[in-house]
mmCIF file of C-alpha atoms and ligand atoms in Angstrom:
data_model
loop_
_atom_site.group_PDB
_atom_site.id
_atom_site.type_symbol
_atom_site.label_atom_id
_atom_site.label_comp_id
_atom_site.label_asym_id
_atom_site.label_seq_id
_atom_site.Cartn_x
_atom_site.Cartn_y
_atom_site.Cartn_z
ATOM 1 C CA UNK A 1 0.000 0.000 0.000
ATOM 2 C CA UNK A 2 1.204 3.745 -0.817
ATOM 3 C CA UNK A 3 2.217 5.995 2.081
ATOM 4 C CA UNK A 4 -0.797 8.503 1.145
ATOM 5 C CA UNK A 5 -2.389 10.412 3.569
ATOM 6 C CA UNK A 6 -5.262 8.309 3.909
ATOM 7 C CA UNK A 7 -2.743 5.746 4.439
ATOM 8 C CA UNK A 8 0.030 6.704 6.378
ATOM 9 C CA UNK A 9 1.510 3.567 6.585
ATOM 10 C CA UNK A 10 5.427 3.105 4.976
ATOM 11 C CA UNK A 11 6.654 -0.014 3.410
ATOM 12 C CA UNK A 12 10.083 -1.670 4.123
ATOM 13 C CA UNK A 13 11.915 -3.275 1.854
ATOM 14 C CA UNK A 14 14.530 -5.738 3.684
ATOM 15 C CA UNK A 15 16.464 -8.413 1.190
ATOM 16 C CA UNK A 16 17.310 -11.591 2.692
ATOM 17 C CA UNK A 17 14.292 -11.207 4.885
ATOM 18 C CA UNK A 18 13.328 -14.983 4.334
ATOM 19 C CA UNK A 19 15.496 -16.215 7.391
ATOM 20 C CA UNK A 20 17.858 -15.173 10.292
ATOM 21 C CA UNK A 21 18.509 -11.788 10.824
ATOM 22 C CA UNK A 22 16.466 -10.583 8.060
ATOM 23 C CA UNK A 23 13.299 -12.161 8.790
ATOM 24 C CA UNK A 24 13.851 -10.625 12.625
ATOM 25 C CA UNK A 25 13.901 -7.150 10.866
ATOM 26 C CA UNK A 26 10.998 -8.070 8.986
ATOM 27 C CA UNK A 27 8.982 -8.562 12.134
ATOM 28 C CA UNK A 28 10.613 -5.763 14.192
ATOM 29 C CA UNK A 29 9.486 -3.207 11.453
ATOM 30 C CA UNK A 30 6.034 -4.455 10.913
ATOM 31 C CA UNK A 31 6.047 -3.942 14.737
ATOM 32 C CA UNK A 32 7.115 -0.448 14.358
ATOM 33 C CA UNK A 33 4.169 -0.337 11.764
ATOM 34 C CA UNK A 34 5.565 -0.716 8.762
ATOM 35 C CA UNK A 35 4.451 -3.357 5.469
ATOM 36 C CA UNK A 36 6.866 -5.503 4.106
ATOM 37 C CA UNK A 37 8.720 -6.041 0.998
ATOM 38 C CA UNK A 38 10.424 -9.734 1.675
ATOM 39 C CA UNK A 39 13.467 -10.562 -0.813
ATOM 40 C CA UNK A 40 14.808 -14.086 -1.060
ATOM 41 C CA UNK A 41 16.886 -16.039 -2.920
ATOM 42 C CA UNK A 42 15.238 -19.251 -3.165
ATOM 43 C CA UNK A 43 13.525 -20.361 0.252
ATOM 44 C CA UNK A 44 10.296 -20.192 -1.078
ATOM 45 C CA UNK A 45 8.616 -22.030 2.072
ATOM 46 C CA UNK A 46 11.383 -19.892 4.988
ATOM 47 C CA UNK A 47 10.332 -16.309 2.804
ATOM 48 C CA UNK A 48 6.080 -17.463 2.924
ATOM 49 C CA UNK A 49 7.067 -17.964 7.234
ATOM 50 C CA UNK A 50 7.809 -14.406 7.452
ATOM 51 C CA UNK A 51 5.266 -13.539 5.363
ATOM 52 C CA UNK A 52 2.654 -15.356 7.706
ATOM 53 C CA UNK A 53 4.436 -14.264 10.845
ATOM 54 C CA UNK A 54 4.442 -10.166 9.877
ATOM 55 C CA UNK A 55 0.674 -10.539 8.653
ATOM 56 C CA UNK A 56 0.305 -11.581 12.380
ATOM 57 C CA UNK A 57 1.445 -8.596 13.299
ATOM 58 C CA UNK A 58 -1.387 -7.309 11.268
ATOM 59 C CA UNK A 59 1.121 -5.460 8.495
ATOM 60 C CA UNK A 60 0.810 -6.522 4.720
ATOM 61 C CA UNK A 61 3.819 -8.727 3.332
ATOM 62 C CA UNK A 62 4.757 -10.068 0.016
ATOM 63 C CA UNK A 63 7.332 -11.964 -0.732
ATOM 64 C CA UNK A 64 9.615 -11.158 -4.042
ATOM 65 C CA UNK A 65 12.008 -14.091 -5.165
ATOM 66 C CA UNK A 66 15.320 -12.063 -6.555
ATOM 67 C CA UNK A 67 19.130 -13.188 -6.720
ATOM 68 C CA UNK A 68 20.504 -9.443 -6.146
ATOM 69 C CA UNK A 69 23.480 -10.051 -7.682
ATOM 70 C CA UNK A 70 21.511 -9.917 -10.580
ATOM 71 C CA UNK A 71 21.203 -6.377 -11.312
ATOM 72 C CA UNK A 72 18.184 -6.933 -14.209
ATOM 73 C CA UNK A 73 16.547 -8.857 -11.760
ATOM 74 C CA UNK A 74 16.936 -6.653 -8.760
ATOM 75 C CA UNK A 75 15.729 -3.436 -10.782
ATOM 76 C CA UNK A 76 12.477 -5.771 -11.968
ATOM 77 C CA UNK A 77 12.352 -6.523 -8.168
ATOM 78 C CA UNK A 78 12.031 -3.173 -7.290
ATOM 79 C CA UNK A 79 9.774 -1.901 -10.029
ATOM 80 C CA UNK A 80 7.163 -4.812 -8.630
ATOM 81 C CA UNK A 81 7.769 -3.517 -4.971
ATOM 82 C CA UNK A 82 7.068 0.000 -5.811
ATOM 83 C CA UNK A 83 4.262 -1.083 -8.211
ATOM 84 C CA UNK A 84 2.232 -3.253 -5.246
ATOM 85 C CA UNK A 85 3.643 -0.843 -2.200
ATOM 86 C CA UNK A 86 3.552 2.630 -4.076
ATOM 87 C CA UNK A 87 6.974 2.883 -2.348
ATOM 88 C CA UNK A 88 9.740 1.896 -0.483
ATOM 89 C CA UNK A 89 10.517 4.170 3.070
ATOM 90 C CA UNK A 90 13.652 2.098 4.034
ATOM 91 C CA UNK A 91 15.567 -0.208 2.490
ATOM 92 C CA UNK A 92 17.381 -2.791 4.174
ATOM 93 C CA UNK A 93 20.470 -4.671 2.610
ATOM 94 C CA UNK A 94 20.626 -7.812 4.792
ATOM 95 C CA UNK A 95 21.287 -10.669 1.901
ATOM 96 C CA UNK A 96 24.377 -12.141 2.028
ATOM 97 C CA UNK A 97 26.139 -15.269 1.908
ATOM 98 C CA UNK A 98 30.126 -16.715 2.694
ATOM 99 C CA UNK A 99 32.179 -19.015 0.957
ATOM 100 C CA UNK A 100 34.923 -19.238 3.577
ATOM 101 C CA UNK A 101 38.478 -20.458 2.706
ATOM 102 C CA UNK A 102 42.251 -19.303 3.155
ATOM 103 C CA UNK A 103 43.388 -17.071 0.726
ATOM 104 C CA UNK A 104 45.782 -19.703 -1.028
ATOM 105 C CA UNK A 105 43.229 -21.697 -1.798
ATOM 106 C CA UNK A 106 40.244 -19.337 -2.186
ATOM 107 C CA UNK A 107 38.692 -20.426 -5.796
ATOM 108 C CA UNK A 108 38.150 -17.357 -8.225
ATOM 109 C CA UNK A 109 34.555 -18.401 -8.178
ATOM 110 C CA UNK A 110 34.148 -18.266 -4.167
ATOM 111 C CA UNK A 111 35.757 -14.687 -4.368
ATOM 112 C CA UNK A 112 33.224 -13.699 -7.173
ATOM 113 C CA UNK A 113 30.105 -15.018 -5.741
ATOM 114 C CA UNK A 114 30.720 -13.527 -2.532
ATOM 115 C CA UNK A 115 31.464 -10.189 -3.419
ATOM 116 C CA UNK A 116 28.770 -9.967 -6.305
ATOM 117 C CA UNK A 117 25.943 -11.020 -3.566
ATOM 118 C CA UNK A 118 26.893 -8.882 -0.389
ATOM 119 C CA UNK A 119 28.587 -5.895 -1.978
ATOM 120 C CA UNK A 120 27.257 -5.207 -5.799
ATOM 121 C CA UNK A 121 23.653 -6.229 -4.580
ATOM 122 C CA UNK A 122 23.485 -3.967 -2.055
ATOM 123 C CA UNK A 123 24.683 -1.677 -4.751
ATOM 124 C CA UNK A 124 21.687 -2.835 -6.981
ATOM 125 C CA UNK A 125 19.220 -2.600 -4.957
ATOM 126 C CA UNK A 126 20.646 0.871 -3.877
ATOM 127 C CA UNK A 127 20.662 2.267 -7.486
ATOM 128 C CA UNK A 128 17.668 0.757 -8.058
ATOM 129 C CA UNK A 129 15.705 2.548 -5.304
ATOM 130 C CA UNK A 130 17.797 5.701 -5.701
ATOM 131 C CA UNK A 131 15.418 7.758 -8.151
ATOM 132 C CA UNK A 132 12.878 7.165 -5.812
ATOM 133 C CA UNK A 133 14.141 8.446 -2.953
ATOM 134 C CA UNK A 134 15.126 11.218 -3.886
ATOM 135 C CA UNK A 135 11.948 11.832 -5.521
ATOM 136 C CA UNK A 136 10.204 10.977 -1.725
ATOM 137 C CA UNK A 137 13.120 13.346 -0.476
ATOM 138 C CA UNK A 138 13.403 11.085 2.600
ATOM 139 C CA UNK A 139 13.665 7.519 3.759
ATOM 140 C CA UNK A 140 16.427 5.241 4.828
ATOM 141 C CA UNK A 141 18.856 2.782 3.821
ATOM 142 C CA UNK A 142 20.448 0.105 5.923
ATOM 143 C CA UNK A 143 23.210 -1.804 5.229
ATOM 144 C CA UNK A 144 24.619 -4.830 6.742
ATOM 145 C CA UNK A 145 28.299 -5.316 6.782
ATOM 146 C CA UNK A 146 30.250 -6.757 9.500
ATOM 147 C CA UNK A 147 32.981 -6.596 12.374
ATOM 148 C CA UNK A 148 34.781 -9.110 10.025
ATOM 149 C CA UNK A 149 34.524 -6.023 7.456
ATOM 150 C CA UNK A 150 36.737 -3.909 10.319
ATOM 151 C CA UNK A 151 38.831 -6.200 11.987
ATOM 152 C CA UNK A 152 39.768 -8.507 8.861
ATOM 153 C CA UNK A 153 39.457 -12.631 9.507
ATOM 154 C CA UNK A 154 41.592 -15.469 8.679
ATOM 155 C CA UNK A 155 39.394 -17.705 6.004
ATOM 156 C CA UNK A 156 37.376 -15.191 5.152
ATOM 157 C CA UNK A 157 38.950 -12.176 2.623
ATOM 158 C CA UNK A 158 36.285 -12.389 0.089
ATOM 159 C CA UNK A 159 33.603 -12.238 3.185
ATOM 160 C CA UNK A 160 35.598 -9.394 4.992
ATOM 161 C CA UNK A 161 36.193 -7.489 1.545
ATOM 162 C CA UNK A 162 32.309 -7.652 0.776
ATOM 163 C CA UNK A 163 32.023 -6.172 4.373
ATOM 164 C CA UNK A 164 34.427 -3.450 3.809
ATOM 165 C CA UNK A 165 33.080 -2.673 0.816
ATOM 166 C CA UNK A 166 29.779 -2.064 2.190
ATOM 167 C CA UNK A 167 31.571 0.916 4.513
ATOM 168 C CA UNK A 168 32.259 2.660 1.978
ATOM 169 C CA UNK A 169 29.313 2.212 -0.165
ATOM 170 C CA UNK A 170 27.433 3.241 2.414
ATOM 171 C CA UNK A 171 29.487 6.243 3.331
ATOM 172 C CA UNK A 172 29.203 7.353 -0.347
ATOM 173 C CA UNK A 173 25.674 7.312 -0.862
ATOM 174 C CA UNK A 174 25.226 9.057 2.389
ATOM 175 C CA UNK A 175 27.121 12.111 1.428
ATOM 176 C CA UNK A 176 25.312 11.673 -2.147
ATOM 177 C CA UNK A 177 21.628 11.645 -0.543
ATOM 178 C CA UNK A 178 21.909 13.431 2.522
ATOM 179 C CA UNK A 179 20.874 16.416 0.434
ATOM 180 C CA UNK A 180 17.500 14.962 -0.386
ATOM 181 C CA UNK A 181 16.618 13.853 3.719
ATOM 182 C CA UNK A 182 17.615 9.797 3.068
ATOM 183 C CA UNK A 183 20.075 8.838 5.721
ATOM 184 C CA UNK A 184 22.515 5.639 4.554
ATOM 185 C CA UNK A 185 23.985 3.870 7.523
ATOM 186 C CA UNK A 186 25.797 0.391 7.791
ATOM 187 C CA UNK A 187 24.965 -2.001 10.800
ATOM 188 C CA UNK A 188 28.541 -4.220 11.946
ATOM 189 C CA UNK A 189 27.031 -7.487 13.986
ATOM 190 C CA UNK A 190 29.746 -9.693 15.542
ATOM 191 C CA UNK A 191 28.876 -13.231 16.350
ATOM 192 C CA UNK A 192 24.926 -13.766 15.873
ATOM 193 C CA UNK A 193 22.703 -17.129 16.078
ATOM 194 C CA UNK A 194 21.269 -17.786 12.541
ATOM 195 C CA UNK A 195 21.811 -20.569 9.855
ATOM 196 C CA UNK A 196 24.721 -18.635 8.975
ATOM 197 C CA UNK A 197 27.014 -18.923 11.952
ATOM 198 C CA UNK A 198 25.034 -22.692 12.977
ATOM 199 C CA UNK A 199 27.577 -24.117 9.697
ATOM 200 C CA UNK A 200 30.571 -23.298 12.453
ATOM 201 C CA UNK A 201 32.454 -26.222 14.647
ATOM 202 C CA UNK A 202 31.772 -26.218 17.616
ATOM 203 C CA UNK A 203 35.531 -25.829 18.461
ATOM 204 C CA UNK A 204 35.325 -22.324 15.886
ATOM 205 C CA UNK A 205 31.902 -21.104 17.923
ATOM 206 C CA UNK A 206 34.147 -21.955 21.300
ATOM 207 C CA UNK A 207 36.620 -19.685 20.156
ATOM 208 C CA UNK A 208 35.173 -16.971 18.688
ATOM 209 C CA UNK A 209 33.010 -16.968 22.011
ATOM 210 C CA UNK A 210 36.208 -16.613 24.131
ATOM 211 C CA UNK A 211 36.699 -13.383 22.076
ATOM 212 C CA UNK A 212 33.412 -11.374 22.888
ATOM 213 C CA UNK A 213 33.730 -9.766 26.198
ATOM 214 C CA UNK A 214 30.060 -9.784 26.887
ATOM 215 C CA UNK A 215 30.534 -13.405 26.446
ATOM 216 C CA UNK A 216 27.980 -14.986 24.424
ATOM 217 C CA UNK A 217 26.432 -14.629 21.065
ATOM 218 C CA UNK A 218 24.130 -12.530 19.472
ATOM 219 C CA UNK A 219 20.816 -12.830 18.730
ATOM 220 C CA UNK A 220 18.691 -11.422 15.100
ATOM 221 C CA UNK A 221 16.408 -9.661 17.421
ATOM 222 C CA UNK A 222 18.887 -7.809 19.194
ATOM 223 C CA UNK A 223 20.048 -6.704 15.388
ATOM 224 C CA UNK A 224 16.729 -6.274 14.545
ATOM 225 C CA UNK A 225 16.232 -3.869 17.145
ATOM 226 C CA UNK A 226 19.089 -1.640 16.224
ATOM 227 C CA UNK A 227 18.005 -1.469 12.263
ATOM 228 C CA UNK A 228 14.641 -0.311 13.637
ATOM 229 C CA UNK A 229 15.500 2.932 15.313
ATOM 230 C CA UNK A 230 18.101 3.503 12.351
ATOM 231 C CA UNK A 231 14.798 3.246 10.655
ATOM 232 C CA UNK A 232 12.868 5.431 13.217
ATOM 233 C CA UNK A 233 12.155 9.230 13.244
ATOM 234 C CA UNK A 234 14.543 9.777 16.316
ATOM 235 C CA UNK A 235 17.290 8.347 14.109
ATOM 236 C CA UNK A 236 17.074 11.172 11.567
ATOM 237 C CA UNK A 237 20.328 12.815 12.377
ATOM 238 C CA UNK A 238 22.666 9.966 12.074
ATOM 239 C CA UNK A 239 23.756 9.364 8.980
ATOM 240 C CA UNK A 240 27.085 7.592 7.179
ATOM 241 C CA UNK A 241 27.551 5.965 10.559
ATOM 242 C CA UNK A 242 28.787 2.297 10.914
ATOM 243 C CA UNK A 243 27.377 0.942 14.210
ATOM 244 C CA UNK A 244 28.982 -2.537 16.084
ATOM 245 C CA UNK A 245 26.642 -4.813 17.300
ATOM 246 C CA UNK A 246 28.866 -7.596 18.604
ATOM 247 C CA UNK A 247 29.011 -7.726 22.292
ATOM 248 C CA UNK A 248 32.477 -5.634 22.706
ATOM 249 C CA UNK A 249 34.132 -7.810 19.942
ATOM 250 C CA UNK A 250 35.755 -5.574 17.933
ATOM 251 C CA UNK A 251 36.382 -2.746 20.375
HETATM 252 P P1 LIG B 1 21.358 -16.424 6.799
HETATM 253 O O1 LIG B 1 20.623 -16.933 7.977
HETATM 254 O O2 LIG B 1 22.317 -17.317 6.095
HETATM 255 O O3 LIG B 1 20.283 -15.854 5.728
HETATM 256 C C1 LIG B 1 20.734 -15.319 4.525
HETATM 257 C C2 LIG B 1 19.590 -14.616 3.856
HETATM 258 O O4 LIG B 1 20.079 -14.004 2.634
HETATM 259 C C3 LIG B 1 18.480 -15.555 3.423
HETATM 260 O O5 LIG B 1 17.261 -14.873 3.557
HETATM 261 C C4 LIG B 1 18.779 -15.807 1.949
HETATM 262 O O6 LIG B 1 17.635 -16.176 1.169
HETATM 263 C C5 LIG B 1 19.292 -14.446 1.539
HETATM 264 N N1 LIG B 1 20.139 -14.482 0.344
HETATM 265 C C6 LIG B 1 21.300 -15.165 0.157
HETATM 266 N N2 LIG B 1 21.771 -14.954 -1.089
HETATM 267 C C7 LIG B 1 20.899 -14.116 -1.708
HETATM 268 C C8 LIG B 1 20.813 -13.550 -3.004
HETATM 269 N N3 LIG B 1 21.742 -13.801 -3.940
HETATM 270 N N4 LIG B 1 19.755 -12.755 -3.296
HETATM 271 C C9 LIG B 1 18.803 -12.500 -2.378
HETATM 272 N N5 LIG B 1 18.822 -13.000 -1.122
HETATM 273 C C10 LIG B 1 19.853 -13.805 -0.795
HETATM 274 O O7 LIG B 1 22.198 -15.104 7.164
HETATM 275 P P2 LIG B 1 22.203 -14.217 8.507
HETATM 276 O O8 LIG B 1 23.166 -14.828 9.456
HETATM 277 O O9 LIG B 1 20.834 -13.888 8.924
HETATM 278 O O10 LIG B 1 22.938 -12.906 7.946
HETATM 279 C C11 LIG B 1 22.224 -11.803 7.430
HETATM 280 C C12 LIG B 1 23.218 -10.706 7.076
HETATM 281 O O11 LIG B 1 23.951 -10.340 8.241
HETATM 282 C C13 LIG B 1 24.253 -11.126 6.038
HETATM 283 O O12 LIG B 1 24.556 -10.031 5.195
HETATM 284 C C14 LIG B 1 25.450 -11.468 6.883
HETATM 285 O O13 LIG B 1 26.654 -11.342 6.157
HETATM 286 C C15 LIG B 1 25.338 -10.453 7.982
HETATM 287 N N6 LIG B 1 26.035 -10.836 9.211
HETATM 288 C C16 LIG B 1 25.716 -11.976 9.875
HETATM 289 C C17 LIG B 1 26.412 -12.310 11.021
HETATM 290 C C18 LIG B 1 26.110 -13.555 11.806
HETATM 291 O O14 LIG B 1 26.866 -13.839 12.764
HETATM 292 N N7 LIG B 1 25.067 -14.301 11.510
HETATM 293 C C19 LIG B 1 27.451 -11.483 11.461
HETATM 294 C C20 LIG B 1 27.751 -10.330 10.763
HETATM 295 C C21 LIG B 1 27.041 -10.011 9.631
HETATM 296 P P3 LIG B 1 17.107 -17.723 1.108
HETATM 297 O O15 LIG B 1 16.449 -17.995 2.440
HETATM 298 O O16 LIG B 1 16.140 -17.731 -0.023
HETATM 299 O O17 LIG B 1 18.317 -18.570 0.901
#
């Protein structure tokens, strides 16, 4: 539904919503009263879950299957979002996959997948969005990068260059559209629960445990909750910021 002024309400559009952290921002945001624009990559029955779960909340969800490291299929992604939603208030980049390996053995192909998924399609779907925007003359992005992105991590320099990338992406665009009232701003999580970080050992969780002062993992809410008042009206002075959420990791 448009944001009209019989309607008020504002549509998010969060990519890898389908699971993990990105299905938690999915239902923190239709909490905070916003619809929902899910993007997947191929989960049809995990992205149709959050889709049920955030129409509990009584918002409206659809769910949009889109590789967005495609960037035809991430601007036909869009079009359809701002075609059923009339548009798109914040935009979160949250897809994104690893392919770990040490750098001596890293294939060309593990390199180029990872890079083309987290860092050019956040820049698709950023581009994509961008005339929009600035035609709203507001909103917010959200990107999701990484402490790995800051700190660096053995086994992981295509994963840690996506994340780094994404810093300065999102530093760009921020100077580019703070002139127009959209506010760009990267999110760095350290160790979280999801799918993603369940692949790890149990002797790799042990240690990367002994490394987080707070002591334990995160969890997708607690990221959830920090992309939704990046998201909020209070948060409309921070912008181009890159904000930890790792439990003291990478201080
Ligand atoms: P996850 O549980 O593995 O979920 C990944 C999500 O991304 C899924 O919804 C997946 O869709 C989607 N996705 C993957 N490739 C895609 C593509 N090409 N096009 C569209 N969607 C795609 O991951 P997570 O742990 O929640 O992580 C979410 C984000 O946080 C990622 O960017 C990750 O790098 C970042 N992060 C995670 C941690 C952590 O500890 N978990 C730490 C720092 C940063 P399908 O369900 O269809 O496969």
């Amino acid at each position: 539904m448009p944001a009209t002024t019989e309607n008020p309400r504002r549509c998010a559009l969060v990519t890898g919503g389908s699971r993990g952290i990105g299905r938690a921002v999915c239902l923190e945001l239709a909490r905070a009263g916003m619809d929902i624009a899910v993007v997947y990559a191929g989960n049809d029955e995990a992205a149709h879950e959050t889709v049920a779960a955030v129409e509990e909340l009584g918002a409206t969800a659809r769910a949009y299957r889109c590789d967005v490291s495609d960037a035809d299929a991430a601007n036909a992604c869009v079009e359809q979002v701002l075609a059923d939603f009339g548009g798109v208030w914040v935009l979160v980049n949250n897809a994104g996959i690893t392919r770990d390996g040490l750098i001596a053995r890293m294939r060309e192909d593990d390199f180029a997948q990872v890079i083309n998924v987290n860092l050019a399609g956040t820049y698709h779907m950023i581009r994509a969005l961008t005339r929009s925007f600035m035609r709203q003359r507001g909103g917010r992005i959200i990107n999701m990068s990484s402490v790995v992105g800051l700190m660096g991590n053995a086994g992981q320099a295509n994963y840690a260059a996506s994340k780094a990338g994404i810093v300065g992406l999102t530093k760009s665009v921020a100077r580019e559209l703070a002139g127009r009232g959209v506010t760009v701003n990267a999110i760095a999580p350290g160790f979280i629960e999801t799918d993603m970080t369940a692949a790890l050992s149990d002797g790799v969780r042990e240690q990367y445990q002994q490394q987080i002062p707070l002591g334990r993992l995160g969890h997708a809410e607690e990221v959830a909750a920090l992309v939704a008042f990046l998201a909020s009206d209070p948060a409309a002075y921070i912008t181009g910021e890159v904000i930890r959420i790792d439990g003291g990791m990478a201080m």
